[in-house]
PDB file of C-alpha atoms in Angstrom:
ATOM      1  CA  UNK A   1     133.193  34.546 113.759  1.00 96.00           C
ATOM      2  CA  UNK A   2     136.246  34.304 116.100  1.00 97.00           C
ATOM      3  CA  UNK A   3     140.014  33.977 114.877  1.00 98.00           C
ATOM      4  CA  UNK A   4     141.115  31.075 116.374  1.00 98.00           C
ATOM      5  CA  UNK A   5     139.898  28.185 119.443  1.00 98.00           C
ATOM      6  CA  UNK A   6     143.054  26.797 120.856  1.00 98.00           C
ATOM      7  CA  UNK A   7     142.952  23.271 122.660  1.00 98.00           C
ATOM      8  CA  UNK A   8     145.476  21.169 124.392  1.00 98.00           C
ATOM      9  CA  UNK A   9     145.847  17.725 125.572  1.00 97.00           C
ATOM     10  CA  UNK A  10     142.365  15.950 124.572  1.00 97.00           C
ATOM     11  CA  UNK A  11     144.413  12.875 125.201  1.00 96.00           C
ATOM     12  CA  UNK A  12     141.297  10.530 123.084  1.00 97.00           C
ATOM     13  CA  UNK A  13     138.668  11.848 125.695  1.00 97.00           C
ATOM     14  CA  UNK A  14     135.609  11.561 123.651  1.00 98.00           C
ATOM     15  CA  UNK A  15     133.231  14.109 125.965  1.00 97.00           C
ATOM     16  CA  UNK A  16     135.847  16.998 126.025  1.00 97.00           C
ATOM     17  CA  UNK A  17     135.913  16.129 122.036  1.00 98.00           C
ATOM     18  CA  UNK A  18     132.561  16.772 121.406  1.00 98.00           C
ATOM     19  CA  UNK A  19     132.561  19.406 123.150  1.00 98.00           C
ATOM     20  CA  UNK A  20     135.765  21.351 121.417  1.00 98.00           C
ATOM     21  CA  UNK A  21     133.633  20.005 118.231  1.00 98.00           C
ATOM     22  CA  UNK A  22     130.379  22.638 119.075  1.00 98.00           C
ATOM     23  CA  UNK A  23     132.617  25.285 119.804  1.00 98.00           C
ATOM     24  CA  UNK A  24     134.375  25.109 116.674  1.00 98.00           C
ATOM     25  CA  UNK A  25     131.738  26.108 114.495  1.00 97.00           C
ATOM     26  CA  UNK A  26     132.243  29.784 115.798  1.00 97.00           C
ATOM     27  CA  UNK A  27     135.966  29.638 114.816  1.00 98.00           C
ATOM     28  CA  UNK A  28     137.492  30.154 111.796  1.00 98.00           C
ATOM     29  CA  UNK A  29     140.479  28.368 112.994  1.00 98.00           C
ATOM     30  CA  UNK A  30     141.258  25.618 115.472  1.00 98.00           C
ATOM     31  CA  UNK A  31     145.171  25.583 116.743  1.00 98.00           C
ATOM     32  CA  UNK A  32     145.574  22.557 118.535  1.00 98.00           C
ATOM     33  CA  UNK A  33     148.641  22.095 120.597  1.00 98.00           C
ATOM     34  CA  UNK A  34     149.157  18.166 120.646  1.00 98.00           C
ATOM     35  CA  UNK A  35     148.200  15.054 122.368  1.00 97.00           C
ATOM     36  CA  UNK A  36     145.416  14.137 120.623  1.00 97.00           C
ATOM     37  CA  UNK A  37     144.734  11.256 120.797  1.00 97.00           C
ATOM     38  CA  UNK A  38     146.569   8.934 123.226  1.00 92.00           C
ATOM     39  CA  UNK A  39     146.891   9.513 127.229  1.00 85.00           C
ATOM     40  CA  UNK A  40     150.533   8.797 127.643  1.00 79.00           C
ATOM     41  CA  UNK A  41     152.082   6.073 130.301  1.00 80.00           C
ATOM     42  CA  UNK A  42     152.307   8.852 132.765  1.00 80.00           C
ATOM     43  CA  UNK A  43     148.564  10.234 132.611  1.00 75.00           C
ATOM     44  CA  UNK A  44     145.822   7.975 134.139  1.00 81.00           C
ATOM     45  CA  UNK A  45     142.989   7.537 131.490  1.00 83.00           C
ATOM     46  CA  UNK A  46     140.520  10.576 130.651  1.00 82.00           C
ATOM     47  CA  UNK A  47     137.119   9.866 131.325  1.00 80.00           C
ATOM     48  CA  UNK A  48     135.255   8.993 128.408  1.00 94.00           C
ATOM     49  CA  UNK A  49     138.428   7.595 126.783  1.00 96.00           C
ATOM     50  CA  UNK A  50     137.550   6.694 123.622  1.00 97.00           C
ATOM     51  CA  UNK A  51     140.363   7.737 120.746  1.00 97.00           C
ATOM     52  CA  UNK A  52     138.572   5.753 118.098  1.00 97.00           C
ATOM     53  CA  UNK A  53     135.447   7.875 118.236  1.00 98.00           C
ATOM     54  CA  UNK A  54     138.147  10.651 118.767  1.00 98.00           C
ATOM     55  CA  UNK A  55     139.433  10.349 115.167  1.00 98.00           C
ATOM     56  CA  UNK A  56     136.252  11.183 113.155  1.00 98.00           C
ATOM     57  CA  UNK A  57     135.302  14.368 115.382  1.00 98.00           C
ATOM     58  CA  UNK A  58     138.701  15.783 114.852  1.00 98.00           C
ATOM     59  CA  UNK A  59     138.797  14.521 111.072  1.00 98.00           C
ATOM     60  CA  UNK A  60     135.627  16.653 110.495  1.00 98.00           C
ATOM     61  CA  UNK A  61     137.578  20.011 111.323  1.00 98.00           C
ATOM     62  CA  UNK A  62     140.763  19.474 108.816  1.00 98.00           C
ATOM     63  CA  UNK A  63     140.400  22.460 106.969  1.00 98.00           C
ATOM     64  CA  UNK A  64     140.118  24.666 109.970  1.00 98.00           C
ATOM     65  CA  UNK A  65     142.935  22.744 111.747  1.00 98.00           C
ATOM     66  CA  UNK A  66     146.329  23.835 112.499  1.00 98.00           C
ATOM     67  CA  UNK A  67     148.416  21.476 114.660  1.00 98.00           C
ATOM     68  CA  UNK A  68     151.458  20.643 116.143  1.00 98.00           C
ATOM     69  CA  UNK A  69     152.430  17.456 117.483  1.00 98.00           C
ATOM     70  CA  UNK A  70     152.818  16.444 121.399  1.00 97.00           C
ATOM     71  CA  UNK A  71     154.721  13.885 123.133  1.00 96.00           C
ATOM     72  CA  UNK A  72     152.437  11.317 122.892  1.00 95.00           C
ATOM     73  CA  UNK A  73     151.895  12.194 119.484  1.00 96.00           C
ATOM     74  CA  UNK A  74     152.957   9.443 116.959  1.00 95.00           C
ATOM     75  CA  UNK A  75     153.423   8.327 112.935  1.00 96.00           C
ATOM     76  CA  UNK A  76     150.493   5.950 113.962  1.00 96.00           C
ATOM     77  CA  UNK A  77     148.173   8.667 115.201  1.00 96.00           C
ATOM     78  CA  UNK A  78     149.291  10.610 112.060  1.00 97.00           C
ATOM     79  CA  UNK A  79     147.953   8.257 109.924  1.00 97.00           C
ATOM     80  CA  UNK A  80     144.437   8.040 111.224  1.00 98.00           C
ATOM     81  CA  UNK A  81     144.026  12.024 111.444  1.00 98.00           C
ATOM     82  CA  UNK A  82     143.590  14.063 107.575  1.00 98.00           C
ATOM     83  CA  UNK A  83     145.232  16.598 108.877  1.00 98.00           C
ATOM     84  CA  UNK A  84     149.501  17.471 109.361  1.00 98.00           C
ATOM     85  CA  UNK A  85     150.188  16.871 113.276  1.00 97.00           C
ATOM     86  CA  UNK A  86     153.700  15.997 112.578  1.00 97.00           C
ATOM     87  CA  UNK A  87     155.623  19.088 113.323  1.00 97.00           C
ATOM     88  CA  UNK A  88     157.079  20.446 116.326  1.00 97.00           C
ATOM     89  CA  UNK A  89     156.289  23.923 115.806  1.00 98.00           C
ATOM     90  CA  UNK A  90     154.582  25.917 113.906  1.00 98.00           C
ATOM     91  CA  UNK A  91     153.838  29.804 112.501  1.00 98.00           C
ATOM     92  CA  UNK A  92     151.118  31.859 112.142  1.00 97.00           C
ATOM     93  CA  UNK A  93     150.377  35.476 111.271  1.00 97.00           C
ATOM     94  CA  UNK A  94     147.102  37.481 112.077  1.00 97.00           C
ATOM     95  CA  UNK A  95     146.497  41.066 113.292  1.00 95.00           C
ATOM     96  CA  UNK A  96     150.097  41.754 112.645  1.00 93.00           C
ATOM     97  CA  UNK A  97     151.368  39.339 115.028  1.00 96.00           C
ATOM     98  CA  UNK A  98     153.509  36.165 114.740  1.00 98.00           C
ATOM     99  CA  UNK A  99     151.911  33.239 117.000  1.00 98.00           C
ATOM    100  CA  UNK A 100     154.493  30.286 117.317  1.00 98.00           C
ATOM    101  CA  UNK A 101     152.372  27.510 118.489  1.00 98.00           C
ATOM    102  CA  UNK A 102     154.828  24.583 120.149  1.00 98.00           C
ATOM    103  CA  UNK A 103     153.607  21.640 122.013  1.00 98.00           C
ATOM    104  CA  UNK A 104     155.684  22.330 125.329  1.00 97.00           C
ATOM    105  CA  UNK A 105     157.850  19.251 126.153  1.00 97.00           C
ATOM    106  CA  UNK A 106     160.466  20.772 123.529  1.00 97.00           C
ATOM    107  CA  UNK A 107     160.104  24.421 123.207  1.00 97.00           C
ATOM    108  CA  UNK A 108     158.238  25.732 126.243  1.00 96.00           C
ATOM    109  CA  UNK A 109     158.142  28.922 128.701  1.00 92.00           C
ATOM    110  CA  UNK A 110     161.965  28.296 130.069  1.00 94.00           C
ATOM    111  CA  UNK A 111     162.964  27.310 126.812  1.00 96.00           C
ATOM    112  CA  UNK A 112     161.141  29.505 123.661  1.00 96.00           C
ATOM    113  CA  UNK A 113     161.924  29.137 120.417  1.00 96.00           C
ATOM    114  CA  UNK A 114     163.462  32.332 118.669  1.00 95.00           C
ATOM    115  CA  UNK A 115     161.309  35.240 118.760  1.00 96.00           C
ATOM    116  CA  UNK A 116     160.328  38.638 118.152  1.00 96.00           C
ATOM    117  CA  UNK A 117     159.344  40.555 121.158  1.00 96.00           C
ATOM    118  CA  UNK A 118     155.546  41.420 120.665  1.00 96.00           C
ATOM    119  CA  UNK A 119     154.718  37.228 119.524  1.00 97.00           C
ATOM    120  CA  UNK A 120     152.649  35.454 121.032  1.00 98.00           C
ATOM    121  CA  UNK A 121     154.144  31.657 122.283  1.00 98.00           C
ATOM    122  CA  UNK A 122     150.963  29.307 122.264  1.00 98.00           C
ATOM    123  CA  UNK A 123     151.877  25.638 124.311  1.00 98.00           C
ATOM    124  CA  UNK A 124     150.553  23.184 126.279  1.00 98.00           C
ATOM    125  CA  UNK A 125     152.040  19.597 127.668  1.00 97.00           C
ATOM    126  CA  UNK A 126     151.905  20.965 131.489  1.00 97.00           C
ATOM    127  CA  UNK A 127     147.718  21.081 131.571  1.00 97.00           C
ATOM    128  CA  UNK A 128     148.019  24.006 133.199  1.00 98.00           C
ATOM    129  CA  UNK A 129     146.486  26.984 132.128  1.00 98.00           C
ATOM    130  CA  UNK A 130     148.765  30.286 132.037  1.00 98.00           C
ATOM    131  CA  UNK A 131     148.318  33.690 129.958  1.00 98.00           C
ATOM    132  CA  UNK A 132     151.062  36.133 130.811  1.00 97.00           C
ATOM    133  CA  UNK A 133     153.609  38.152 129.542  1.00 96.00           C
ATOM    134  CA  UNK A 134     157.847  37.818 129.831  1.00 94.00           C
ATOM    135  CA  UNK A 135     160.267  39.647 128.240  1.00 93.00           C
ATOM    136  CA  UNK A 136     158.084  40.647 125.688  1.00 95.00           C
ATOM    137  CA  UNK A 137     156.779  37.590 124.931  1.00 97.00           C
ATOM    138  CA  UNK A 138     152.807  36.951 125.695  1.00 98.00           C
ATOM    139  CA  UNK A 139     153.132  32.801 126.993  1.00 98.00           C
ATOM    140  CA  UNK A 140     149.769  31.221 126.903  1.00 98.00           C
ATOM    141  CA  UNK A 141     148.903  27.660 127.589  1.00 98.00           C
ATOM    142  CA  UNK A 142     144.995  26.981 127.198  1.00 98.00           C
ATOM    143  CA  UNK A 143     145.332  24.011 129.994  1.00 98.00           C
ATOM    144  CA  UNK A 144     143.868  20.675 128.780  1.00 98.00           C
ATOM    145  CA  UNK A 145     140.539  19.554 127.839  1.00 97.00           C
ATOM    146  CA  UNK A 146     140.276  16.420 129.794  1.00 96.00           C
ATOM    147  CA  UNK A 147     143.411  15.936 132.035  1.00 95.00           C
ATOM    148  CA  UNK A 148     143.444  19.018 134.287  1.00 96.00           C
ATOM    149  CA  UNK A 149     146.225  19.484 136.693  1.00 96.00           C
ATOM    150  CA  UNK A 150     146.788  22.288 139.056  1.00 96.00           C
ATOM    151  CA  UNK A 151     143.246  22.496 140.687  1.00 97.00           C
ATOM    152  CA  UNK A 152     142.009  24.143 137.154  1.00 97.00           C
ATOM    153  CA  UNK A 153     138.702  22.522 135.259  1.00 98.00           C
ATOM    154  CA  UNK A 154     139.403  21.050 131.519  1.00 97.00           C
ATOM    155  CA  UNK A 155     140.228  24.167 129.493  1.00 98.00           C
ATOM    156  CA  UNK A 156     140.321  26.147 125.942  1.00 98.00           C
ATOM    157  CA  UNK A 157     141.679  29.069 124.580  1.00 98.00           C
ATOM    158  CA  UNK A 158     140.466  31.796 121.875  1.00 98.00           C
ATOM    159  CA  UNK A 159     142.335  34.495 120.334  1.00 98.00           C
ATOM    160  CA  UNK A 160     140.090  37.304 118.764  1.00 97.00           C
ATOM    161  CA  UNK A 161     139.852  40.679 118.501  1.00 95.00           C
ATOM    162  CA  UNK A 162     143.970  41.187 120.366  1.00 96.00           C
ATOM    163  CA  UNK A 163     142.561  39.111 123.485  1.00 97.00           C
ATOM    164  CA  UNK A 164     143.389  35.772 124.619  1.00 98.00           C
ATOM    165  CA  UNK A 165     141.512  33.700 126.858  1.00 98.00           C
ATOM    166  CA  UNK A 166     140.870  30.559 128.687  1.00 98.00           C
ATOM    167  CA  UNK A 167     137.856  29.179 129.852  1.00 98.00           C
ATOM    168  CA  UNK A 168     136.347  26.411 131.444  1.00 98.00           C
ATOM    169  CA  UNK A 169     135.124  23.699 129.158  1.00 97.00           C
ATOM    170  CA  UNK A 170     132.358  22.394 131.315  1.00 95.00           C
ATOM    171  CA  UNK A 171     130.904  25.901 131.520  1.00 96.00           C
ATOM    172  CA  UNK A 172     132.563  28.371 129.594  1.00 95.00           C
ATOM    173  CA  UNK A 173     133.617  30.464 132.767  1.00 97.00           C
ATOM    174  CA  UNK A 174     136.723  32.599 131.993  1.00 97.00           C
ATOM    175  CA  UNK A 175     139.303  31.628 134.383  1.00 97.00           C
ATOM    176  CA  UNK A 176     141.822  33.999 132.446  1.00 97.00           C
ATOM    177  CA  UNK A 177     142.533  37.070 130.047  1.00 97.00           C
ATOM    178  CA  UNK A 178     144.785  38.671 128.678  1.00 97.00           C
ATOM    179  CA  UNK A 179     145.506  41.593 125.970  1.00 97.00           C
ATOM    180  CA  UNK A 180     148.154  41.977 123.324  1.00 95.00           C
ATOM    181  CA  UNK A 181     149.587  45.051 123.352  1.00 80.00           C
ATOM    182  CA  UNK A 182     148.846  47.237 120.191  1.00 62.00           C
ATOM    183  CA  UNK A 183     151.339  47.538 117.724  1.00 49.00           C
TER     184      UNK A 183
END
């Protein structure tokens, strides 16, 4: 089993949904990186728009879940989902490293949150996929799974095994890759 899926900005897109719910099962954790359930008044609808069919999918992978909450994120949404989505940021620790998962329209690539060089930032908000390194820092944004921008196909990340990578969610093509150095 893999360490963690990451996701971004489902945005209640029922397809992309389903599809982030069979890909779970090979996961022992799924970081998601807010917008979950609304599109926002500047995104145009996803297809298959549908956050009420949304809710139970996502419900059904609370104790594997580990969110943060996005900009269209709200107390409403919170009280639908059985799992925290509340919190701006949030920390986790595996293979020695500190992951600091942020939605992005706060804490983002020009502005990170305090930390360690060797972490890993994990973010999304932009729906554009990135996996590089600055200053130390390894910045990766999984893209979104079902608002693309950029030219890039609806997206996930993983994180096993010291790699991270994205991939398209229509057909699991890996668009990018990237190792952590070893500590």
């Amino acid at each position: 089993m893999k360490e963690f899926l990451i996701v971004s900005d489902i945005h209640g897109a029922l397809e992309s949904t389903q599809k982030i719910v069979r890909l779970a099962s090979g996961y022992r954790h799924v970081i998601m990186l807010g917008d979950a359930l609304y599109h926002g008044p500047r995104n145009d609808l996803p297809s298959s728009y549908n956050p009420k069919a949304v809710i139970p999918l996502l419900n059904s992978l609370k104790e594997k879940m580990i969110a943060v909450r996005g900009n269209c994120d709200a107390e409403v949404d919170q009280m639908v989902l059985s799992f925290p989505i509340m919190s701006t940021t949030s920390v986790v620790q595996c293979d020695q490293r500190t992951f600091i998962m942020s939605h992005g329209h706060i804490y983002n690539e020009e502005n990170l949150p305090p930390m360690a060089e060797g972490s890993v930032f994990l973010y999304g908000h932009t729906h554009i996929p990135t996996a590089r390194k600055q200053n130390g820092i390894f910045i990766f944004n999984p893209g979104s799974a079902s608002i693309p921008k950029g030219g890039f196909p609806s997206s996930y990340g993983e994180y096993d095994n010291g790699i991270l990578r994205i991939s398209s969610l229509e057909n699991g093509r890996q668009l990018f890759s990237l190792e952590l150095d070893r500590n």
